[in-house]
Coordinates of C-alpha atoms in Angstrom, one line a residue:
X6 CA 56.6 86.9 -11.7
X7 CA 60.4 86.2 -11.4
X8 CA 62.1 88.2 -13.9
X9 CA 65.2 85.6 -14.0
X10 CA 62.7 83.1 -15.9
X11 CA 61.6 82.5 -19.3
X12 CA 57.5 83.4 -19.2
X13 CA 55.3 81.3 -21.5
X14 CA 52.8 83.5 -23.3
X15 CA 49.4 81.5 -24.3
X16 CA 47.3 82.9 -26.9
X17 CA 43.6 82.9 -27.4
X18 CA 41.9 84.0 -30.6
X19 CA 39.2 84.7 -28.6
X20 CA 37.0 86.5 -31.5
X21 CA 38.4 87.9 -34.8
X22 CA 35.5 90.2 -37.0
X23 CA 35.7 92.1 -39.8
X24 CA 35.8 95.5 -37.1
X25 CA 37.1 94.1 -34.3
X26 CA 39.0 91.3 -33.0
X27 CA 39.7 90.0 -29.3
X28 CA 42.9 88.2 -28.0
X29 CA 43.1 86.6 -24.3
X30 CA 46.9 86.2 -23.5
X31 CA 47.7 84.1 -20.4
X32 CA 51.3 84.4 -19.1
X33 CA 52.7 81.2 -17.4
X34 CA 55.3 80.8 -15.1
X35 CA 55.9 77.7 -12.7
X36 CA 52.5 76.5 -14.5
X37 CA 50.9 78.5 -13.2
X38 CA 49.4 81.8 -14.5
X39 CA 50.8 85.1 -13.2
X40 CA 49.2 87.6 -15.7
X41 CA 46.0 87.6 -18.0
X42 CA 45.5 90.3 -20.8
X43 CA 42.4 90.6 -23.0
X44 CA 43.0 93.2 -25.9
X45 CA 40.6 94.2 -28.3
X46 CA 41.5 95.4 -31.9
X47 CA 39.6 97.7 -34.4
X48 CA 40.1 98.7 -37.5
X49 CA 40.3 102.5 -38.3
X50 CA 36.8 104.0 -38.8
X51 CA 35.6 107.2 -39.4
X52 CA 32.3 108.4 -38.0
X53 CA 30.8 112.1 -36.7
X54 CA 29.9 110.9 -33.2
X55 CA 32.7 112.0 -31.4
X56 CA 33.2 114.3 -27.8
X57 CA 35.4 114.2 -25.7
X58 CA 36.2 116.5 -21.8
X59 CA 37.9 119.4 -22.0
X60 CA 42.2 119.1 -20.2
X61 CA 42.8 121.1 -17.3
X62 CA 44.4 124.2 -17.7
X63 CA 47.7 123.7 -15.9
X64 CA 51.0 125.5 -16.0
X65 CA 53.4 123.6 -18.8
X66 CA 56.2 121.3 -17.8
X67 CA 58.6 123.8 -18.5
X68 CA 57.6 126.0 -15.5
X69 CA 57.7 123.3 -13.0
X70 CA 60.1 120.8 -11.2
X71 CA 61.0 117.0 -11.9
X72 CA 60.1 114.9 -9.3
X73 CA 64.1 114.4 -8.6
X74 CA 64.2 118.4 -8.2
X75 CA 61.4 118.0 -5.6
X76 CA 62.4 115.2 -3.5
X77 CA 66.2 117.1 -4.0
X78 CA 64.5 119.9 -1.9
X79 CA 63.0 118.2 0.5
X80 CA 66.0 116.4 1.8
X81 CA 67.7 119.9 2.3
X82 CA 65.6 120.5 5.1
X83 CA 67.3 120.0 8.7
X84 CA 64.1 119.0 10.1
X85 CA 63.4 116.3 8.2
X86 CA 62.6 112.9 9.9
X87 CA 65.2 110.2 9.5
X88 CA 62.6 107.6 8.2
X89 CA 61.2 109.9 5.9
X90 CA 64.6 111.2 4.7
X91 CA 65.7 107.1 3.7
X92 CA 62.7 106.7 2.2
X93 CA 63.1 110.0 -0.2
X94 CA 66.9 108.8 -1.1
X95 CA 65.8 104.9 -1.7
X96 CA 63.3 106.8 -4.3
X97 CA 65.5 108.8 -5.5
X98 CA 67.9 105.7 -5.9
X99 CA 65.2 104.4 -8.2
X100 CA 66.2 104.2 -12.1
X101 CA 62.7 105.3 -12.9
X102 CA 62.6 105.4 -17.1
X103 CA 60.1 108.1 -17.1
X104 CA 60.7 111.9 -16.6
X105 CA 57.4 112.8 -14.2
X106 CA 56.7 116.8 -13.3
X107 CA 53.6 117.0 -10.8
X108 CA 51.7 120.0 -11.3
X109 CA 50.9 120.2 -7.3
X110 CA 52.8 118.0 -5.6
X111 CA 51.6 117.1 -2.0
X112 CA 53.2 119.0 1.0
X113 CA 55.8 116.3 2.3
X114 CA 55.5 117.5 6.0
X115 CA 51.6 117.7 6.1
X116 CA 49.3 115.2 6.7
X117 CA 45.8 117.1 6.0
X118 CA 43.4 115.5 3.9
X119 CA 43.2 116.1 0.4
X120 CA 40.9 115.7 -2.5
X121 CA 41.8 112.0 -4.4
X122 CA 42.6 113.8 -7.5
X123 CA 46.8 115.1 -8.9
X124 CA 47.9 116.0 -12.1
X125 CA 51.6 115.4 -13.7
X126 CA 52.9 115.7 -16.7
X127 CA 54.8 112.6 -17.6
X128 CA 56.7 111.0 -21.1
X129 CA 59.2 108.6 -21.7
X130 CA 62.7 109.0 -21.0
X131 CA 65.3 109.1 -24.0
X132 CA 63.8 109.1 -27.8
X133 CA 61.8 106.4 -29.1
X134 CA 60.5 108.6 -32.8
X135 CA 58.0 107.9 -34.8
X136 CA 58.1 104.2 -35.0
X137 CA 54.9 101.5 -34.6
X138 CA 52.1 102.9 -32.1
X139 CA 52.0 99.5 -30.8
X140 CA 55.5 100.8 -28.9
X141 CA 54.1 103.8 -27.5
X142 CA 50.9 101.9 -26.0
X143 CA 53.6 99.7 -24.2
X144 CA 54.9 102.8 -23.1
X145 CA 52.2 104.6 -22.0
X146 CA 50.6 101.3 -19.8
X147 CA 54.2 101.5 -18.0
X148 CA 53.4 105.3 -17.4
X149 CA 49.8 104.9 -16.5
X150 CA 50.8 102.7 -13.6
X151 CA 53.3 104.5 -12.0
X152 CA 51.9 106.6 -8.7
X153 CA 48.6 106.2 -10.2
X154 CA 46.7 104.1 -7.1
X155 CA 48.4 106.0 -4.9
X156 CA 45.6 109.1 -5.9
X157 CA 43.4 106.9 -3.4
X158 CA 45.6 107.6 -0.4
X159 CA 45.8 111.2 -0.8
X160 CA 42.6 112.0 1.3
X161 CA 44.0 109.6 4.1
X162 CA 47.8 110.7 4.2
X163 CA 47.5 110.1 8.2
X164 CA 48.2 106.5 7.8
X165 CA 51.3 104.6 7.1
X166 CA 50.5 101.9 4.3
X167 CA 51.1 98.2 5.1
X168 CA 50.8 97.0 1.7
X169 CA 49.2 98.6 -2.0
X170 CA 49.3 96.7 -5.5
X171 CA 47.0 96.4 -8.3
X172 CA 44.1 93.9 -8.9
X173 CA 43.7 95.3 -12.4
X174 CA 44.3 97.8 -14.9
X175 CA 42.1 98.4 -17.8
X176 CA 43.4 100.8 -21.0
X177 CA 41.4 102.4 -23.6
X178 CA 43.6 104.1 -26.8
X179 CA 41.5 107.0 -28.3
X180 CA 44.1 108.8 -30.3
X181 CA 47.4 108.4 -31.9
X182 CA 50.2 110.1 -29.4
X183 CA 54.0 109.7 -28.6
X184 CA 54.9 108.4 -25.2
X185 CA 57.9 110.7 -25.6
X186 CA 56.8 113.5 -25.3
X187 CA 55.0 115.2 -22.9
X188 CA 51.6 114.2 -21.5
X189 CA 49.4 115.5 -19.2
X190 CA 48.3 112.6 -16.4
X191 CA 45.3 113.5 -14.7
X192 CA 44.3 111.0 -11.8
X193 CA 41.1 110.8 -9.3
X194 CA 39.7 108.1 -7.3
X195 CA 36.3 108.6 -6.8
X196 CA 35.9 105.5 -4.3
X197 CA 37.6 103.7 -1.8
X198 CA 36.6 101.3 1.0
X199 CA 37.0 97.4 2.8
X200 CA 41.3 97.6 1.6
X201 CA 40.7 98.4 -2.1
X202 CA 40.4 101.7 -4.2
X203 CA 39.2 102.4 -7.3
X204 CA 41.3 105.4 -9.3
X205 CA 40.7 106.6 -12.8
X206 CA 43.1 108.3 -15.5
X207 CA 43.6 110.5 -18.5
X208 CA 46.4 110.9 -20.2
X209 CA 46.2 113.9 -22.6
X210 CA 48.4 115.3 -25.4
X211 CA 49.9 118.7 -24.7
X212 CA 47.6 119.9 -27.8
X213 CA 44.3 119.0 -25.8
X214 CA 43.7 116.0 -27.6
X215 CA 42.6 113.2 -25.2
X216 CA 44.7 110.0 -25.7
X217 CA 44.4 107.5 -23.5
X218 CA 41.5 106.4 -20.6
X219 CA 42.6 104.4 -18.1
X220 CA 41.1 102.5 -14.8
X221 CA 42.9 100.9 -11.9
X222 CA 41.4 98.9 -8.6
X223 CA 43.5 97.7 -6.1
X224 CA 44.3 96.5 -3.0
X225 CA 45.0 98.8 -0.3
X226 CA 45.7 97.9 3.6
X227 CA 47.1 100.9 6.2
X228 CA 48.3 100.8 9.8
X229 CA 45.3 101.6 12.0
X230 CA 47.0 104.3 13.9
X231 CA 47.8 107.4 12.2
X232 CA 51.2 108.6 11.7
X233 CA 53.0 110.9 13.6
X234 CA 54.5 114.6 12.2
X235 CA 56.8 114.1 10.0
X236 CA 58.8 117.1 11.7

């Protein structure tokens, strides 16, 4: 979409019941569609059927860097490539609203494979309080994309990527939560293959209370040959 234009937003009542309800929302630029959302509704219920996994046991944010404080470190090393080093300070020149702490963040100068799963703990930047949950859902779908197909690459870190962007993203809201504070983010992709990956998400409250399931497929294409050291 252009974000310069007005976007026309068509709404379907797709099905309204007396427990749930179903909305398709097309939006429409050009005339054409550039986005399609179905969102389903239900009233709260009560019942005793309820599980849920158990969150990792991680360190808490406090005892671990931002992302900024990472990539901060890794351009103080002399040896680092030139490439790599402009593509570190264009991501650093990012105005990224969400404060993101990974719990074990990937070795910048190795390319060994590694398992398709990372944890961070994430939130919203600045205060947003205790206003509708509707808010903090928006806020927590613009969390739950961010590095979140990139889980897929981490077993094939040898290749330089072409091109990577979502086909879809699917949300599921099991719990009341604020998107400003922290959140634990875990992420695995248990498939990937002919340019697309599958990854799958979790976003957790820091009181063990899972919040938020969340599913991603997209497109993935890499250069053939694998990269050279990044020393």
């Amino acid at each position: 979409g252009d974000p310069q234009l007005p976007v026309l937003y068509e709404v379907e009542r797709t099905c309204t019941g007396k427990s749930f309800s179903v909305r398709s929302v097309k939006a429409i630029q050009h005339g054409k569609p550039i986005f399609i959302c179905q969102a389903s509704f239900q009233l709260s219920q009560a019942s005793p059927v309820q599980h849920q996994f158990t969150m990792p046991a991680v360190p808490p944010p406090e005892e671990l860097l931002t992302q900024e404080e990472l990539i901060q470190k890794f351009l103080q090393n002399p040896n680092l490539a030139e490439r790599y080093r402009k593509h570190l300070n264009k991501i650093q020149a990012e105005d990224v609203p969400i404060d993101i702490k990974p719990v074990n963040p990937p070795d910048i100068f190795c390319s060994q494979v590694q398992e398709p799963k990372q944890l961070f703990w994430v939130r919203a930047r600045g205060y947003i309080g205790e206003t509708d949950m509707k808010v903090h859902c928006c806020v927590a779908a613009y969390i739950s994309d961010y590095a979140f197909l990139g889980t897929a690459l981490l077993p094939h870190r040898q290749y330089r990527i072409k091109f990577m962007v979502s086909l879809d993203h699917s949300m599921w809201f099991h719990a009341p939560f604020r998107a400003d504070h922290w959140m634990l983010y875990e992420c695995e992709s248990p498939w990937a293959g002919g340019c697309r990956g599958l990854v799958q998400g979790r976003l957790w409250r820091r009181d063990g209370v899972l919040a938020v399931t969340c599913a991603q497929e997209g497109v993935i294409r890499v250069e053939q040959t694998p990269n050279q050291s990044k020393l």
